[in-house]
């Protein structure tokens, strides 16, 4: 019985072997004889890929055509999948990556370090906030299914072990130290993170030296798959000029790439991060070119540029570079004279007849060339130099609110130009007593502006009521965005509407008189204050403020001007505006800043303001000044805000320097030109 069983089993086994052999023979016959031509053609199939060629970003120039941001040529090192050994051939690929890493380290080049792991005291640990502001997201991405496919609770060492296995680095871990393997892993990780393929070469080192370029070119076998590309890097005529306006660029992130890839963005592209670089991204970014890469059946690679890239448009700003420098330097000097460590501020200069911003400065500031190198340090500084105070900073405006109050009271008929209120320094409302800086005696609207008499405006407030006050405040753009291209705060117009919105206590009559002198909940940006005084200066047109004068097409040379837009004509009599202008002129000739402005030419009109803040338990006064010039035929409006300045009068030197420079050094505009060509 046993012999029969063994015989049957042997027979079945033999038959299976014969069947398999027959199958192989049939398959071999099919491939080599019957369908030889088909399979030969398949083996020799030519594969074609399209690779994007980066276009240089457009230039940014000032209103007179002076370059602010241009491009310079530099070299980046990319890995090209058409030449780099396949990931399946881990040893060859790793040898090339090791060679490149050694070259970069030797020549002091910075290269890809986006793997959120580091070696600290001999131990693998995760990145922290000092290494990357978005370190938590970076660690989550590293553990994700598309990367190392680890559980959320995986340790840093778990991630390192997964990296070694994924990229076949075991041999290097035995041969070299952990830091070397970690650096190799960084380059591998960059390829994975940026979806490395023939169609998508990945940059692993930016702006490398000529020495590095020469060594890669001279040793193509050692660095096989590494390609040096000439690319455009942002270059600043003066990297300290207008950084909060110009803004920054950076590599596109994964989230942005997913959102924008259908608009032609590649995962290696740069994108405007802030300021005009971001606001005008669609014009500055240019049109990418295309390169066709062909790989034949024997692995030979040919390349052909099939579409040339087109550089982005030139963006012409409304600012005057030299006026901007004066504004920045004078703002810095005044802030430092107030308090080197604590005082901050902003200044804005507008053409009050069209809304063009001629200068806008925030202090402290930063250097665009050093932005990324100094980023972590900048974010930790107590006085926040990255914060844009002229657009995002909101301040209680103090007495700079009084020209609006004057206009509202005149227009509503609760006063005339001859109405006089007596000021005995104190004013009772309900159970509260409010104060003026002095007992001014009888004041009319013009002298009340000159002397900044609180009592006069308390009386106006009780006759107007908060609703009427806010109608005129909104009309003049207070608590409303100005329309600039970059992010700006809306601010707050004090009143029952705001209190209700935040769920705070009810509005009372005492709040109304406080609001009348620019206190209570009122908070406005320097942009709004400048636009507001510009509206009074020009006779009542509130222009939409803007930083972009025009943009010039790189491909056609066509100039597209930014249209002059109005946010509305305020509904007030020109005679009432004239009365307010006269009162503001009296501030310059007989008020607090008269020592600076009384004999100044051109004649100016202005209003000072002070608001109280508490810093480290100590009371300080912020100083404000709103100005227009020339008084007889207004062209410029200026707003300054200096924290801890003590009074608005102390800011007058900034305004004087700006207006003096404008009228003594201003040159005729000329059409902006493109200065350099690249790619």
XYZ file of C-alpha atoms in Angstrom:
679
model
C 0.000 0.000 0.000
C 2.842 2.335 0.904
C 4.642 1.640 -2.384
C 1.514 2.487 -4.393
C 1.197 5.825 -2.509
C 4.844 6.730 -3.123
C 4.532 5.793 -6.816
C 1.477 7.980 -7.278
C 3.130 10.927 -5.526
C 6.233 10.599 -7.716
C 4.130 10.477 -10.849
C 2.212 13.602 -9.892
C 5.446 15.449 -9.136
C 6.950 14.466 -12.483
C 3.828 15.560 -14.305
C 3.902 18.951 -12.546
C 7.523 19.494 -13.513
C 6.742 18.573 -17.124
C 3.750 20.958 -17.131
C 5.867 23.830 -15.834
C 8.577 23.183 -18.398
C 6.019 23.035 -21.192
C 4.598 26.377 -19.963
C 8.034 27.991 -19.950
C 8.737 26.579 -23.419
C 5.474 27.963 -24.753
C 6.180 31.367 -23.222
C 9.703 31.344 -24.647
C 8.353 30.400 -28.090
C 5.816 33.225 -27.866
C 8.461 35.806 -26.932
C 11.333 34.705 -29.164
C 9.566 33.420 -32.274
C 5.877 34.111 -32.684
C 5.828 37.691 -31.171
C 9.519 38.463 -31.473
C 9.006 41.792 -33.241
C 6.456 42.988 -30.671
C 8.646 42.233 -27.653
C 11.747 43.608 -29.354
C 9.876 46.829 -29.992
C 8.739 46.918 -26.363
C 12.334 46.481 -25.198
C 13.455 49.329 -27.430
C 10.580 51.650 -26.535
C 11.678 55.286 -26.363
C 10.398 57.013 -23.218
C 9.780 60.749 -23.280
C 9.405 63.049 -20.277
C 8.606 66.731 -19.941
C 10.635 68.662 -17.377
C 9.687 72.179 -16.254
C 12.290 74.961 -16.562
C 12.002 77.609 -13.874
C 11.296 81.176 -14.998
C 13.038 84.054 -13.253
C 10.778 86.198 -11.083
C 9.979 89.689 -12.241
C 11.837 92.669 -10.866
C 10.483 95.220 -8.396
C 11.401 98.893 -8.880
C 10.421 102.161 -7.232
C 8.263 104.850 -8.834
C 11.315 106.341 -10.604
C 12.560 103.056 -12.034
C 15.257 102.525 -9.416
C 15.760 98.796 -8.795
C 14.624 97.472 -5.437
C 14.606 93.751 -6.224
C 16.259 92.151 -9.245
C 17.837 88.783 -10.003
C 21.359 87.478 -10.097
C 22.633 84.271 -11.616
C 23.640 81.503 -9.272
C 24.168 77.749 -9.346
C 22.052 75.081 -7.724
C 22.786 71.366 -7.603
C 19.939 69.126 -8.672
C 19.623 65.369 -8.824
C 18.232 64.121 -12.133
C 16.475 60.747 -12.178
C 17.315 60.262 -15.856
C 20.977 59.815 -14.855
C 21.019 58.917 -11.155
C 21.088 55.149 -10.459
C 17.666 53.787 -9.576
C 16.564 53.498 -5.967
C 16.570 49.721 -6.518
C 20.326 49.949 -6.978
C 20.824 51.314 -3.482
C 24.591 50.834 -3.304
C 25.351 52.915 -6.397
C 22.887 55.648 -5.461
C 24.214 55.822 -1.916
C 27.814 56.068 -3.120
C 26.919 59.113 -5.253
C 24.957 60.746 -2.416
C 27.870 60.136 -0.053
C 30.304 61.694 -2.550
C 28.092 64.759 -2.915
C 27.662 65.143 0.823
C 31.416 64.986 1.324
C 31.939 67.610 -1.381
C 29.331 69.942 0.138
C 30.835 69.637 3.598
C 34.358 70.203 2.313
C 33.349 73.384 0.448
C 31.063 74.689 3.182
C 27.881 74.417 1.125
C 24.431 74.308 2.694
C 22.298 71.442 1.461
C 18.961 69.750 2.144
C 18.240 69.354 5.860
C 14.470 68.917 6.036
C 14.473 65.583 7.848
C 13.321 66.636 11.358
C 15.935 64.546 13.183
C 19.240 65.641 14.702
C 22.066 64.161 16.736
C 22.279 65.692 20.191
C 24.756 64.441 22.810
C 25.112 61.167 20.939
C 21.365 60.573 20.770
C 18.902 60.890 17.873
C 16.197 63.431 18.781
C 13.421 65.297 16.983
C 13.653 68.898 15.817
C 12.257 71.471 18.232
C 11.057 75.058 17.863
C 14.616 76.386 17.666
C 15.200 74.291 14.541
C 11.876 74.834 12.778
C 8.764 76.837 13.672
C 6.634 74.086 12.081
C 8.562 71.244 13.696
C 5.394 69.410 14.819
C 4.032 69.296 11.274
C 7.431 68.220 9.937
C 7.611 65.326 12.417
C 4.047 64.280 11.576
C 4.898 64.296 7.862
C 8.021 62.177 8.458
C 5.942 59.497 10.216
C 3.190 59.531 7.583
C 2.314 56.665 5.270
C 3.965 58.358 2.283
C 7.263 58.730 4.139
C 8.350 56.269 6.860
C 4.892 54.782 7.586
C 5.269 54.810 11.369
C 2.800 55.125 14.215
C 2.305 58.615 15.738
C 4.001 57.442 18.938
C 7.206 56.373 17.134
C 10.365 57.726 18.763
C 13.126 59.671 17.049
C 15.265 56.535 17.106
C 12.412 54.567 15.481
C 12.344 57.162 12.699
C 16.103 56.982 12.240
C 15.982 53.163 12.034
C 13.174 53.353 9.464
C 15.252 55.830 7.442
C 18.290 53.519 7.461
C 16.168 50.604 6.256
C 14.208 52.566 3.658
C 17.315 53.984 2.030
C 19.550 50.893 2.421
C 22.051 52.718 4.623
C 22.971 49.772 6.854
C 26.424 49.416 5.298
C 27.171 53.120 5.873
C 25.995 52.890 9.473
C 28.590 50.180 10.099
C 31.268 52.016 8.146
C 30.755 55.639 9.263
C 29.393 57.599 12.211
C 25.699 58.281 12.863
C 25.975 61.946 11.793
C 27.238 60.942 8.347
C 24.336 58.529 7.882
C 21.890 61.184 9.098
C 23.198 63.675 6.532
C 22.911 61.099 3.749
C 19.393 60.376 4.929
C 18.561 64.067 4.619
C 19.342 64.011 0.897
C 17.349 60.810 0.404
C 14.465 62.285 2.393
C 14.430 65.385 0.189
C 14.048 63.189 -2.895
C 11.127 61.331 -1.329
C 9.518 64.483 0.042
C 9.639 66.292 -3.309
C 8.419 63.338 -5.428
C 11.706 62.758 -7.262
C 11.265 61.420 -10.823
C 12.555 61.961 -14.363
C 9.883 64.632 -14.794
C 10.744 66.192 -11.463
C 14.448 66.753 -10.710
C 15.023 67.880 -7.123
C 17.326 70.652 -5.898
C 19.502 69.505 -2.994
C 21.838 72.530 -2.665
C 21.223 76.193 -3.508
C 23.628 78.934 -4.517
C 26.761 76.790 -4.487
C 30.279 78.096 -5.118
C 32.173 77.995 -8.403
C 34.589 75.508 -6.810
C 31.741 73.058 -6.168
C 30.413 73.532 -9.705
C 33.853 72.837 -11.193
C 34.348 69.645 -9.195
C 30.943 68.258 -10.165
C 31.520 69.083 -13.831
C 35.028 67.593 -13.841
C 34.016 64.356 -12.101
C 30.775 63.377 -13.772
C 31.217 59.683 -13.001
C 31.789 60.318 -9.297
C 28.722 62.569 -9.138
C 26.595 60.836 -11.757
C 23.040 62.173 -11.742
C 24.050 65.508 -10.192
C 23.331 68.422 -12.486
C 24.354 72.052 -11.994
C 21.662 74.477 -13.087
C 21.987 78.226 -13.538
C 19.044 79.733 -11.671
C 17.778 83.143 -10.581
C 18.233 84.303 -7.014
C 16.614 87.413 -5.545
C 19.040 90.319 -5.199
C 18.326 93.583 -3.381
C 19.727 96.991 -4.288
C 19.579 97.681 -0.542
C 18.149 94.808 1.493
C 17.215 97.152 4.359
C 14.911 99.324 2.236
C 11.157 98.678 2.631
C 11.363 95.036 3.784
C 7.828 95.077 5.207
C 6.524 96.307 1.845
C 8.611 94.169 -0.515
C 8.253 90.936 1.467
C 9.951 87.584 1.041
C 9.977 84.506 -1.201
C 10.515 80.864 -0.263
C 10.154 77.342 -1.595
C 6.570 76.245 -2.066
C 5.336 73.872 0.641
C 3.436 70.604 0.111
C 0.059 72.107 0.979
C 0.508 75.003 -1.447
C 1.765 72.653 -4.140
C -1.394 70.511 -3.893
C -3.513 73.640 -4.184
C -1.536 75.273 -6.993
C -0.111 72.455 -9.101
C -2.961 72.785 -11.609
C -1.874 76.397 -12.124
C 1.538 75.266 -13.331
C 3.502 75.302 -10.072
C 6.188 72.675 -9.575
C 7.162 71.237 -6.227
C 10.605 72.917 -6.510
C 9.172 76.368 -7.309
C 9.501 79.514 -5.246
C 6.456 81.491 -4.180
C 5.922 84.919 -2.675
C 5.575 84.536 1.078
C 4.711 88.071 2.195
C 4.438 91.692 1.088
C 4.383 92.628 -2.595
C 6.196 89.375 -3.428
C 3.029 87.592 -2.315
C 0.416 90.165 -3.377
C 1.781 90.340 -6.951
C 2.725 86.653 -7.186
C 0.679 86.012 -10.336
C 2.582 88.771 -12.177
C 6.040 88.233 -10.694
C 6.276 84.459 -11.095
C 6.706 84.355 -14.874
C 5.898 81.467 -17.214
C 7.890 78.254 -16.873
C 9.594 76.746 -19.893
C 9.786 73.084 -20.830
C 12.551 70.618 -21.584
C 11.855 67.280 -23.302
C 13.963 64.373 -22.017
C 14.108 61.224 -24.137
C 15.496 57.864 -22.912
C 15.884 55.088 -25.485
C 15.858 51.350 -24.879
C 19.607 51.300 -24.214
C 19.406 54.055 -21.593
C 20.803 56.867 -23.729
C 19.447 60.254 -22.713
C 18.853 63.267 -24.948
C 17.466 66.641 -23.946
C 15.850 69.457 -25.922
C 14.377 72.760 -24.774
C 10.947 72.875 -26.379
C 9.605 76.000 -24.662
C 11.674 78.917 -23.436
C 10.790 80.317 -19.979
C 9.474 83.887 -19.768
C 10.544 86.090 -16.874
C 7.812 87.604 -14.700
C 6.526 91.151 -15.068
C 8.332 94.143 -13.616
C 6.302 95.571 -10.735
C 6.583 99.339 -10.272
C 5.874 100.504 -6.734
C 4.496 103.880 -5.695
C 7.269 104.405 -3.149
C 10.275 106.626 -3.727
C 13.388 104.696 -2.687
C 15.254 107.707 -1.326
C 12.228 109.122 0.484
C 11.682 105.667 1.976
C 15.269 105.663 3.252
C 14.806 109.092 4.855
C 11.586 107.929 6.549
C 13.237 104.766 7.868
C 16.376 106.471 9.138
C 14.567 109.352 10.850
C 12.032 106.956 12.402
C 14.886 104.836 13.750
C 16.693 107.860 15.186
C 13.596 109.181 16.981
C 12.657 105.754 18.391
C 16.191 105.214 19.681
C 16.259 108.645 21.267
C 13.052 107.764 23.137
C 14.180 104.289 24.273
C 16.762 102.107 22.578
C 15.193 98.886 23.831
C 11.480 99.671 24.073
C 10.328 102.374 21.645
C 8.842 101.315 18.328
C 6.882 103.161 15.678
C 5.702 103.728 12.141
C 5.387 106.454 9.532
C 3.334 106.641 6.321
C 3.534 109.184 3.480
C 0.736 109.403 0.900
C 0.057 111.409 -2.213
C -3.253 112.727 -0.914
C -4.597 113.328 -4.439
C -4.467 109.728 -5.675
C -3.806 107.314 -2.769
C -0.258 106.404 -3.814
C 1.972 105.571 -0.836
C 5.305 107.332 -1.263
C 6.929 105.814 1.830
C 5.909 103.546 4.702
C 8.276 102.480 7.471
C 8.046 100.320 10.555
C 10.611 100.252 13.362
C 12.334 98.064 14.358
C 12.944 96.511 10.987
C 14.989 93.705 9.416
C 17.356 92.873 6.558
C 15.841 90.926 3.649
C 19.213 89.349 2.819
C 19.423 87.881 6.305
C 15.738 87.113 6.821
C 15.997 83.314 6.687
C 19.356 83.132 8.446
C 18.108 85.315 11.294
C 14.482 84.140 11.330
C 14.501 82.282 14.643
C 16.304 85.170 16.340
C 13.949 87.747 14.824
C 10.849 85.890 16.024
C 12.138 85.903 19.602
C 13.042 89.591 19.864
C 10.795 91.401 22.323
C 10.159 94.366 20.020
C 9.062 92.108 17.106
C 10.947 93.534 14.099
C 9.003 91.324 11.672
C 5.721 92.958 12.726
C 4.469 95.535 10.246
C 3.372 98.400 12.469
C 2.209 100.788 9.739
C -0.315 98.279 8.369
C -1.042 95.885 11.247
C -0.290 97.992 14.327
C -3.428 99.547 15.835
C -3.242 102.486 18.227
C -5.574 104.672 20.254
C -5.153 107.856 18.160
C -5.559 110.407 20.935
C -6.216 113.948 19.780
C -5.574 113.180 16.105
C -9.262 112.147 16.284
C -10.319 115.769 16.891
C -10.314 116.991 13.243
C -12.945 114.339 12.528
C -14.945 115.471 15.575
C -14.742 119.079 14.370
C -15.971 118.169 10.918
C -18.845 116.061 12.274
C -19.988 118.758 14.700
C -19.882 121.477 12.022
C -21.654 119.385 9.416
C -24.386 118.222 11.825
C -24.954 121.826 12.898
C -24.378 121.254 16.608
C -21.720 124.000 16.413
C -20.767 126.759 14.001
C -17.337 128.180 13.384
C -18.130 130.844 15.999
C -19.485 128.582 18.748
C -17.491 129.000 21.974
C -17.326 126.549 24.866
C -15.677 127.533 28.117
C -12.823 125.335 29.378
C -12.187 125.389 33.104
C -10.054 122.203 32.853
C -12.728 119.886 34.334
C -15.939 118.514 32.847
C -18.602 116.517 34.684
C -20.629 113.777 33.027
C -22.917 111.884 35.388
C -20.853 110.779 38.338
C -17.572 111.149 36.478
C -15.245 114.104 36.053
C -13.110 114.369 32.911
C -10.076 116.583 32.567
C -8.294 118.843 30.094
C -4.568 119.587 30.104
C -5.217 123.207 31.088
C -7.970 125.749 31.717
C -8.139 127.259 28.222
C -11.039 129.626 28.807
C -13.323 130.230 25.810
C -12.506 128.088 22.745
C -13.993 127.973 19.244
C -13.409 125.082 16.861
C -10.223 126.493 15.339
C -8.577 127.396 18.658
C -9.766 124.126 20.205
C -7.819 122.261 17.529
C -4.786 124.496 18.096
C -4.853 124.012 21.871
C -6.151 120.426 21.694
C -8.870 121.343 24.201
C -10.612 118.228 25.490
C -13.504 120.181 27.038
C -14.534 121.621 23.657
C -14.786 118.152 22.156
C -16.560 116.680 25.194
C -19.274 119.259 24.521
C -19.356 118.314 20.823
C -19.646 114.627 21.733
C -22.651 115.156 24.030
C -24.440 117.090 21.300
C -23.534 114.650 18.507
C -23.906 111.267 20.166
C -21.807 108.233 19.336
C -23.842 107.171 16.286
C -23.301 110.474 14.469
C -19.645 110.499 15.501
C -19.137 107.048 14.014
C -20.975 107.916 10.807
C -18.295 110.512 10.078
C -15.493 108.291 11.385
C -16.442 105.573 8.893
C -16.848 108.159 6.149
C -13.242 109.200 6.741
C -12.013 105.584 6.750
C -11.383 105.150 10.464
C -11.899 101.538 11.468
C -11.987 100.627 7.752
C -9.314 98.983 5.614
C -7.527 101.343 3.227
C -7.302 98.901 0.320
C -3.529 98.339 0.183
C -2.266 95.172 -1.509
C -0.605 93.733 1.603
C -2.328 92.497 4.793
C -3.660 95.279 7.008
C -5.688 95.497 10.201
C -9.195 96.927 10.135
C -8.895 98.659 13.482
C -11.761 99.525 15.810
C -14.193 102.426 15.814
C -15.390 102.694 19.408
C -19.119 102.442 20.044
C -22.067 100.245 21.086
C -21.704 98.163 17.924
C -18.176 97.078 18.839
C -19.074 96.466 22.489
C -21.973 94.252 21.443
C -19.743 92.352 19.032
C -17.275 91.439 21.767
C -19.976 90.795 24.369
C -18.703 93.511 26.697
C -20.562 95.885 29.022
C -23.071 98.423 27.729
C -22.063 101.751 26.251
C -22.451 104.796 28.502
C -22.340 108.574 28.015
C -18.911 108.646 29.671
C -17.643 106.337 26.941
C -18.853 108.794 24.307
C -16.852 111.726 25.672
C -13.789 109.505 25.999
C -14.189 108.370 22.393
C -14.380 112.026 21.301
C -10.711 112.572 22.211
C -9.494 109.359 20.546
C -9.598 107.157 23.650
C -12.115 104.480 24.732
C -11.934 101.516 22.329
C -10.691 103.490 19.300
C -7.759 101.758 17.577
C -6.503 102.748 14.120
C -3.506 101.908 11.945
C -0.992 104.529 10.754
C -2.208 103.775 7.215
C -5.739 104.781 8.232
C -4.545 107.913 9.991
C -2.569 108.968 6.911
C -5.512 108.303 4.589
C -7.871 110.137 6.946
C -5.801 113.317 7.061
C -5.254 113.032 3.297
C -9.029 113.020 2.803
C -9.364 116.223 4.831
C -6.435 117.731 2.913
C -7.791 117.088 -0.577
C -11.276 118.392 0.163
C -13.129 115.179 0.924
C -12.153 112.340 -1.448
C -11.081 109.143 0.328
C -8.748 107.398 -2.104
C -7.968 103.714 -2.015
C -4.348 103.494 -0.858
C -1.962 101.386 -2.903
C 1.685 100.344 -3.179
C 1.641 99.184 -6.821
C 1.828 101.923 -9.437
C 1.923 99.615 -12.462
C 3.321 96.379 -13.846
C 5.197 95.952 -17.103
C 4.835 92.787 -19.161
C 8.178 91.094 -19.799
C 6.948 89.515 -23.016
C 5.193 92.506 -24.640
C 6.423 95.582 -22.780
C 2.811 96.633 -22.153
C 2.343 98.834 -19.091
C -0.732 98.245 -16.917
C -1.352 101.143 -14.566
C -3.108 100.673 -11.234
C -6.338 102.657 -11.599
C -6.852 105.527 -9.167
C -9.840 104.445 -7.111
C -11.968 106.333 -4.610
C -13.658 104.804 -1.591
C -16.150 107.635 -1.759
C -16.581 111.372 -1.443
C -17.440 112.380 2.106
C -20.751 114.244 2.357
C -19.580 117.483 3.935
C -19.529 121.094 2.863
C -16.223 122.365 1.522
C -16.562 125.375 3.835
C -16.563 123.063 6.858
C -13.489 121.211 5.590
C -11.792 124.582 5.172
C -12.509 125.499 8.802
C -10.900 122.250 9.977
C -7.903 122.844 7.703
C -7.513 126.336 9.179
C -7.572 124.924 12.711
C -4.884 122.404 11.764
C -2.786 125.184 10.273
C -3.015 126.992 13.607
C -1.598 123.868 15.313
C 1.528 124.206 13.150
C 1.917 127.949 13.756
C 0.818 128.274 17.378
C 0.305 124.833 18.868
C 2.660 122.273 20.372
C 4.814 121.637 17.267
C 5.050 125.320 16.287
C 8.706 125.381 17.352
C 9.384 122.942 14.514
C 6.870 124.120 11.899
C 6.121 127.819 12.406
C 8.736 129.087 9.923
C 8.939 125.918 7.874
C 8.459 126.035 4.112
C 6.280 124.742 2.572
C 3.536 125.672 5.007
C 1.950 122.689 6.676
C -1.166 121.866 8.730
C -1.171 119.188 11.407
C -2.682 117.716 14.557
C -0.836 116.070 17.425
C -2.120 113.222 19.550
C -1.208 111.359 22.712
C -2.566 108.119 24.153
C -1.630 106.358 27.347
C -0.273 102.801 27.562
C 1.063 100.756 30.465
C 4.359 98.868 29.992
C 5.690 96.730 32.836
C 3.310 98.481 35.202
C 4.538 101.960 34.240
C 2.395 104.515 32.385
C 3.793 105.884 29.128
C 2.369 108.097 26.389
C 2.432 107.173 22.724
C 2.853 110.139 20.388
C 1.054 110.753 17.077
C 1.138 113.440 14.412
C -1.016 113.730 11.283
C 0.083 116.322 8.720
C -0.593 117.601 5.230
C 1.457 119.895 2.975
C 1.560 122.358 1.375
C -1.271 123.948 3.330
C -2.366 126.139 0.392
C -2.451 123.313 -2.190
C -2.114 119.929 -0.441
C -0.066 117.181 -2.075
C 1.265 115.054 0.790
C -0.281 113.555 3.893
C 1.920 112.091 6.630
C 1.086 110.077 9.751
C 3.582 109.131 12.440
C 3.137 106.944 15.521
C 5.926 106.607 18.108
C 5.396 104.373 21.103
C 6.486 105.949 24.403
C 7.279 109.245 22.642
C 5.505 111.291 25.311
C 3.617 113.526 22.870
C 2.855 114.042 19.208
C 5.084 117.098 19.125
C 8.150 114.903 19.655
C 7.419 113.147 16.344
C 7.459 116.405 14.367
C 11.122 116.051 13.355
C 10.288 112.921 11.334
C 7.581 114.730 9.397
C 9.776 117.783 8.865
C 12.608 115.662 7.444
C 10.250 113.834 5.087
C 8.567 116.959 3.727
C 11.864 118.809 3.471
C 13.422 115.961 1.505
C 10.403 115.628 -0.782
C 10.426 119.275 -1.821
C 14.173 119.754 -1.999
C 15.297 116.459 -3.557
C 12.304 115.163 -5.460
C 13.089 114.294 -9.093
C 10.840 113.944 -12.084
C 9.484 110.476 -12.543
C 10.687 108.430 -15.418
C 9.281 105.189 -16.749
C 10.594 102.140 -14.942
C 12.970 100.021 -16.960
C 13.910 96.364 -16.763
C 17.549 96.180 -15.797
C 18.710 92.614 -16.207
C 17.648 89.561 -18.051
C 17.954 86.041 -16.794
C 16.701 82.714 -17.999
